GROMACS .gro file of C-alpha atoms in nm:
model
  307
    1MET     CA    1   9.033  10.665  10.450
    2SER     CA    2   8.768  10.343  10.428
    3LYS     CA    3   8.871  10.066  10.610
    4LEU     CA    4   8.817   9.830  10.292
    5ASP     CA    5   9.084  10.055  10.142
    6LEU     CA    6   9.322   9.995  10.417
    7PHE     CA    7   9.301   9.629  10.421
    8ILE     CA    8   9.352   9.673  10.023
    9GLN     CA    9   9.652   9.858  10.124
   10GLN     CA   10   9.783   9.632  10.405
   11ALA     CA   11   9.735   9.318  10.178
   12VAL     CA   12   9.950   9.458   9.897
   13GLY     CA   13  10.244   9.593  10.115
   14ALA     CA   14  10.246   9.270  10.334
   15VAL     CA   15  10.461   9.056  10.095
   16PRO     CA   16  10.672   9.153   9.741
   17VAL     CA   17  10.389   9.084   9.480
   18SER     CA   18  10.496   8.969   9.125
   19GLY     CA   19  10.346   9.145   8.849
   20THR     CA   20  10.375   8.825   8.640
   21SER     CA   21  10.180   8.617   8.919
   22LEU     CA   22   9.928   8.867   8.972
   23ILE     CA   23   9.825   8.922   8.595
   24ALA     CA   24   9.767   8.514   8.597
   25SER     CA   25   9.539   8.555   8.892
   26LEU     CA   26   9.393   8.831   8.711
   27TYR     CA   27   9.342   8.648   8.363
   28GLY     CA   28   9.225   8.320   8.583
   29ASP     CA   29   9.002   8.467   8.818
   30ALA     CA   30   8.870   8.740   8.545
   31LEU     CA   31   8.931   8.680   8.224
   32VAL     CA   32   8.958   8.298   8.116
   33HIS     CA   33   8.531   8.265   8.159
   34ARG     CA   34   8.524   8.564   7.978
   35GLY     CA   35   8.761   8.464   7.619
   36GLY     CA   36   9.102   8.509   7.779
   37GLU     CA   37   9.165   8.876   7.611
   38ILE     CA   38   9.181   9.214   7.749
   39TRP     CA   39   9.313   9.534   7.616
   40LEU     CA   40   9.654   9.675   7.751
   41GLY     CA   41   9.482   9.973   7.888
   42SER     CA   42   9.198   9.799   8.020
   43LEU     CA   43   9.455   9.578   8.224
   44THR     CA   44   9.639   9.888   8.342
   45ALA     CA   45   9.297  10.060   8.464
   46LEU     CA   46   9.194   9.712   8.663
   47LEU     CA   47   9.545   9.726   8.858
   48SER     CA   48   9.610  10.081   8.911
   49GLY     CA   49   9.403  10.049   9.220
   50LEU     CA   50   9.637   9.839   9.383
   51GLY     CA   51   9.887  10.085   9.270
   52PHE     CA   52  10.041   9.956   9.014
   53GLY     CA   53  10.131  10.201   8.688
   54GLU     CA   54  10.169  10.081   8.376
   55ARG     CA   55  10.515  10.050   8.362
   56PHE     CA   56  10.472   9.767   8.602
   57VAL     CA   57  10.225   9.595   8.390
   58ARG     CA   58  10.370   9.602   8.072
   59THR     CA   59  10.711   9.484   8.178
   60SER     CA   60  10.494   9.199   8.373
   61LEU     CA   61  10.280   9.142   8.039
   62PHE     CA   62  10.636   9.121   7.823
   63ARG     CA   63  10.745   8.854   8.048
   64LEU     CA   64  10.421   8.611   7.997
   65ASN     CA   65  10.425   8.691   7.647
   66LYS     CA   66  10.778   8.552   7.642
   67ASP     CA   67  10.716   8.257   7.858
   68GLY     CA   68  10.436   8.154   7.607
   69TRP     CA   69  10.172   8.230   7.830
   70LEU     CA   70  10.024   8.548   7.664
   71GLU     CA   71  10.046   8.619   7.296
   72VAL     CA   72   9.971   9.003   7.185
   73GLU     CA   73   9.774   9.135   6.888
   74ARG     CA   74   9.830   9.490   6.775
   75VAL     CA   75   9.505   9.665   6.628
   76GLY     CA   76   9.640  10.019   6.545
   77ARG     CA   77   9.760  10.179   6.821
   78ARG     CA   78   9.651   9.957   7.079
   79SER     CA   79   9.770   9.586   7.198
   80TYR     CA   80   9.573   9.328   7.336
   81TYR     CA   81   9.638   9.004   7.557
   82ARG     CA   82   9.528   8.706   7.471
   83MET     CA   83   9.591   8.369   7.656
   84THR     CA   84   9.769   8.132   7.461
   85GLU     CA   85   9.622   7.746   7.446
   86SER     CA   86   9.882   7.637   7.713
   87SER     CA   87   9.807   7.896   8.010
   88TYR     CA   88   9.392   7.843   7.912
   89ARG     CA   89   9.463   7.480   7.976
   90GLN     CA   90   9.647   7.505   8.286
   91ALA     CA   91   9.398   7.796   8.408
   92ARG     CA   92   9.125   7.552   8.376
   93ARG     CA   93   9.306   7.265   8.503
   94ALA     CA   94   9.424   7.527   8.836
   95ALA     CA   95   9.017   7.620   8.875
   96ALA     CA   96   8.959   7.275   8.944
   97LYS     CA   97   9.150   7.322   9.247
   98ILE     CA   98   9.086   7.681   9.322
   99TYR     CA   99   8.705   7.697   9.317
  100ARG     CA  100   8.600   7.354   9.414
  101ALA     CA  101   8.319   7.302   9.748
  102GLY     CA  102   8.486   7.085   9.937
  103GLN     CA  103   8.722   6.787   9.982
  104PRO     CA  104   8.765   6.500   9.711
  105ASP     CA  105   8.533   6.207   9.728
  106TRP     CA  106   8.742   5.919   9.782
  107ASP     CA  107   8.709   5.527   9.774
  108GLY     CA  108   9.040   5.405   9.834
  109THR     CA  109   9.192   5.394   9.529
  110TRP     CA  110   9.518   5.491   9.422
  111LEU     CA  111   9.654   5.622   9.095
  112LEU     CA  112  10.029   5.498   9.061
  113LEU     CA  113  10.262   5.649   8.805
  114LEU     CA  114  10.568   5.450   8.728
  115SER     CA  115  10.819   5.637   8.501
  116GLU     CA  116  11.053   5.458   8.275
  117GLY     CA  117  11.334   5.551   8.010
  118LEU     CA  118  11.312   5.939   8.042
  119ASP     CA  119  11.618   6.136   8.103
  120LYS     CA  120  11.676   6.306   8.411
  121GLN     CA  121  11.577   6.650   8.292
  122THR     CA  122  11.225   6.547   8.137
  123LEU     CA  123  11.163   6.297   8.425
  124GLN     CA  124  11.175   6.628   8.676
  125GLN     CA  125  10.985   6.824   8.464
  126VAL     CA  126  10.704   6.612   8.433
  127LYS     CA  127  10.719   6.505   8.822
  128ASN     CA  128  10.706   6.880   8.882
  129GLN     CA  129  10.399   6.904   8.635
  130LEU     CA  130  10.211   6.619   8.850
  131ILE     CA  131  10.307   6.751   9.163
  132TRP     CA  132  10.119   7.093   9.102
  133GLN     CA  133   9.820   6.819   8.969
  134GLY     CA  134   9.907   6.661   9.359
  135PHE     CA  135  10.073   6.393   9.301
  136GLY     CA  136  10.332   6.297   9.593
  137THR     CA  137  10.668   6.101   9.482
  138LEU     CA  138  10.706   5.730   9.647
  139ALA     CA  139  10.988   5.653   9.509
  140PRO     CA  140  11.252   5.789   9.241
  141SER     CA  141  11.038   5.663   8.965
  142LEU     CA  142  10.726   5.602   9.125
  143MET     CA  143  10.495   5.866   9.186
  144ALA     CA  144  10.097   5.858   9.373
  145SER     CA  145   9.791   6.024   9.438
  146PRO     CA  146   9.454   5.901   9.607
  147SER     CA  147   9.254   6.176   9.395
  148GLN     CA  148   9.318   6.210   9.079
  149ASN     CA  149   9.110   6.169   8.761
  150LEU     CA  150   9.286   5.890   8.508
  151THR     CA  151   9.152   6.062   8.208
  152GLU     CA  152   9.309   6.382   8.275
  153VAL     CA  153   9.644   6.238   8.411
  154GLN     CA  154   9.683   6.027   8.080
  155ALA     CA  155   9.574   6.346   7.895
  156LEU     CA  156   9.868   6.557   8.063
  157LEU     CA  157  10.125   6.274   7.998
  158HIS     CA  158   9.993   6.300   7.620
  159GLU     CA  159  10.090   6.670   7.634
  160SER     CA  160  10.400   6.658   7.748
  161GLY     CA  161  10.506   6.394   7.560
  162VAL     CA  162  10.596   6.138   7.793
  163ALA     CA  163  10.235   5.920   7.780
  164GLU     CA  164  10.432   5.602   7.652
  165ASN     CA  165  10.718   5.618   7.894
  166VAL     CA  166  10.475   5.628   8.221
  167ILE     CA  167  10.340   5.373   8.355
  168CYS     CA  168   9.949   5.323   8.533
  169PHE     CA  169   9.835   5.157   8.788
  170GLU     CA  170   9.559   5.172   8.974
  171ALA     CA  171   9.567   5.040   9.353
  172ARG     CA  172   9.342   4.982   9.663
  173SER     CA  173   9.462   5.164   9.997
  174PRO     CA  174   9.671   4.927  10.241
  175LEU     CA  175   9.584   4.674  10.495
  176GLN     CA  176   9.486   4.818  10.827
  177LEU     CA  177   9.836   4.750  10.981
  178SER     CA  178   9.982   4.969  10.711
  179GLN     CA  179   9.752   5.257  10.770
  180SER     CA  180   9.984   5.444  11.073
  181ALA     CA  181  10.311   5.384  10.807
  182LEU     CA  182  10.105   5.503  10.516
  183LYS     CA  183  10.027   5.811  10.673
  184SER     CA  184  10.383   5.910  10.778
  185ARG     CA  185  10.483   5.902  10.452
  186VAL     CA  186  10.184   6.101  10.330
  187GLU     CA  187  10.318   6.394  10.574
  188GLU     CA  188  10.643   6.302  10.431
  189CYS     CA  189  10.590   6.277  10.075
  190TRP     CA  190  10.326   6.604  10.062
  191GLN     CA  191  10.498   6.838  10.299
  192LEU     CA  192  10.175   6.852  10.477
  193THR     CA  193  10.313   7.046  10.773
  194GLU     CA  194  10.443   7.346  10.559
  195LYS     CA  195  10.125   7.361  10.343
  196ASN     CA  196   9.913   7.348  10.674
  197GLU     CA  197  10.108   7.652  10.755
  198ARG     CA  198  10.075   7.830  10.460
  199TYR     CA  199   9.676   7.785  10.483
  200GLY     CA  200   9.705   7.943  10.884
  201GLU     CA  201   9.873   8.257  10.719
  202PHE     CA  202   9.635   8.253  10.496
  203ILE     CA  203   9.349   8.262  10.761
  204HIS     CA  204   9.520   8.498  10.962
  205SER     CA  205   9.518   8.764  10.680
  206PHE     CA  206   9.213   8.778  10.547
  207ARG     CA  207   8.985   8.624  10.844
  208PRO     CA  208   9.009   8.999  10.942
  209LEU     CA  209   8.817   9.088  10.630
  210LEU     CA  210   8.467   8.944  10.681
  211PRO     CA  211   8.360   9.145  10.947
  212LEU     CA  212   8.443   9.425  10.780
  213LEU     CA  213   8.237   9.307  10.506
  214LYS     CA  214   7.970   9.293  10.690
  215GLU     CA  215   7.977   9.580  10.876
  216SER     CA  216   7.989   9.801  10.555
  217ASP     CA  217   7.700   9.939  10.362
  218ALA     CA  218   7.604   9.881  10.003
  219SER     CA  219   7.793  10.226   9.922
  220GLU     CA  220   8.118  10.100  10.039
  221LEU     CA  221   8.080   9.778   9.868
  222THR     CA  222   8.155   9.950   9.530
  223PRO     CA  223   8.241   9.744   9.202
  224ARG     CA  224   8.611   9.857   9.200
  225ARG     CA  225   8.651   9.761   9.581
  226CYS     CA  226   8.477   9.407   9.546
  227PHE     CA  227   8.738   9.380   9.251
  228LEU     CA  228   9.035   9.482   9.403
  229ILE     CA  229   8.970   9.261   9.708
  230GLN     CA  230   8.827   8.942   9.511
  231LEU     CA  231   9.193   8.990   9.312
  232LEU     CA  232   9.382   8.950   9.650
  233LEU     CA  233   9.191   8.715   9.788
  234ILE     CA  234   9.191   8.488   9.471
  235HIS     CA  235   9.598   8.568   9.424
  236PHE     CA  236   9.685   8.490   9.818
  237TYR     CA  237   9.444   8.151   9.819
  238ARG     CA  238   9.570   8.062   9.464
  239ARG     CA  239   9.941   8.095   9.613
  240VAL     CA  240   9.864   7.831   9.900
  241VAL     CA  241   9.568   7.628   9.726
  242LEU     CA  242   9.779   7.538   9.422
  243LYS     CA  243  10.024   7.326   9.624
  244ASP     CA  244   9.762   7.150   9.828
  245PRO     CA  245   9.807   6.790   9.675
  246MET     CA  246   9.369   6.747   9.765
  247LEU     CA  247   9.427   6.479   9.960
  248PRO     CA  248   9.107   6.303  10.135
  249ASP     CA  249   9.018   6.356  10.502
  250ALA     CA  250   9.142   6.042  10.575
  251LEU     CA  251   9.487   6.109  10.479
  252LEU     CA  252   9.489   6.438  10.642
  253PRO     CA  253   9.635   6.505  10.989
  254PRO     CA  254   9.458   6.646  11.245
  255HIS     CA  255   9.362   7.035  11.244
  256TRP     CA  256   9.419   7.065  10.913
  257GLN     CA  257   9.348   7.411  10.843
  258GLY     CA  258   9.252   7.381  10.416
  259GLN     CA  259   8.866   7.293  10.492
  260SER     CA  260   8.882   7.625  10.680
  261ALA     CA  261   9.089   7.842  10.486
  262ARG     CA  262   8.852   7.712  10.157
  263GLN     CA  263   8.524   7.844  10.374
  264LEU     CA  264   8.615   8.143  10.460
  265CYS     CA  265   8.795   8.214  10.069
  266ILE     CA  266   8.436   8.125   9.943
  267ASN     CA  267   8.254   8.372  10.225
  268ILE     CA  268   8.446   8.639  10.094
  269TYR     CA  269   8.429   8.556   9.723
  270GLN     CA  270   8.059   8.517   9.742
  271ARG     CA  271   7.972   8.874   9.908
  272VAL     CA  272   8.231   9.056   9.629
  273ALA     CA  273   8.182   8.846   9.303
  274PRO     CA  274   7.900   9.002   9.161
  275GLY     CA  275   8.055   9.376   9.192
  276ALA     CA  276   8.378   9.268   9.071
  277LEU     CA  277   8.226   9.109   8.781
  278GLN     CA  278   8.062   9.433   8.717
  279PHE     CA  279   8.392   9.671   8.754
  280VAL     CA  280   8.535   9.414   8.490
  281SER     CA  281   8.240   9.471   8.253
  282GLU     CA  282   8.281   9.837   8.306
  283VAL     CA  283   8.647   9.863   8.273
  284GLY     CA  284   8.750   9.531   8.014
  285GLU     CA  285   8.755   9.606   7.664
  286THR     CA  286   8.889   9.337   7.383
  287SER     CA  287   8.988   9.348   7.031
  288VAL     CA  288   8.604   9.361   6.974
  289GLY     CA  289   8.432   9.561   7.193
  290ALA     CA  290   8.297   9.473   7.527
  291LEU     CA  291   8.390   9.131   7.731
  292PRO     CA  292   8.161   8.884   7.632
  293GLN     CA  293   7.895   8.749   7.961
  294PRO     CA  294   8.088   8.446   8.202
  295ASP     CA  295   8.069   8.143   8.055
  296ALA     CA  296   7.795   7.870   8.266
  297SER     CA  297   8.145   7.776   8.461
  298TRP     CA  298   8.184   8.092   8.644
  299TYR     CA  299   7.816   8.049   8.836
  300GLN     CA  300   7.967   7.698   8.909
  301ARG     CA  301   8.258   7.830   9.135
  302PHE     CA  302   8.248   7.723   9.497
  303GLY     CA  303   7.922   7.499   9.486
  304GLY     CA  304   7.699   7.800   9.305
  305LEU     CA  305   7.735   8.241   9.270
  306PRO     CA  306   7.447   8.431   9.272
  307TYR     CA  307   7.316   8.519   8.908
   0.00000   0.00000   0.00000
């Protein structure tokens, strides 16, 4: 068995893998920039290399369809699964975090959101979406973020139907005397210690892969292996980075491991991306034939991928 195959096998067996989460990772990484649709048989072929069979794939697709994340079209005896408009928007927002090349710039401005007149259940749903976008809860009805785009946040609030119940403020960073208290509050609101530990776990799992890739010759880096490595890399990285509030460096604690994890992910991704893209092209089919070529956003991932 190749050392790369052994790494793939160990990565799959290290923790329980959710089928819905894995397939969401696959769509977000390999398909969203290529139309977001694929034949069931192609999807099964793509995941077979990780040891997952057709039953695993069908069960996961059924759940994603039931949750409104995928829609299905049947042409003859074939089923094609396509991302919904909602999941497409979610994937695009996630991509902005997953494939960024560095920390966000910050001019000291905070975006504050004060909710008014929302029932408890709706408030919690909105909070969950905003936390996923990087906001922290300063008070029961007050959320804050130092690195959010106001236009994107307003679009999210409109999509959630709560734009008229949320007041948006922009504020400057507090005076120097408040910096110590602010950092303490930031640590508490965004639970940075826990997130830093998860970054450390990712680094521990995938750092051994980099020398294996450097030592492998071209014959070992087959398109199939490249795809499997890339899918696992993004699946495990995604689970950590999507919970990262993407705070600017000035607000992060010492020894923050997010930047190291991102650079490790970039270094691995750039090595396997061309082969992975080729494998998906070879295996993937849509209801109208071959997958379309990737759009420009694919080549911009992590600051630039090879053409």
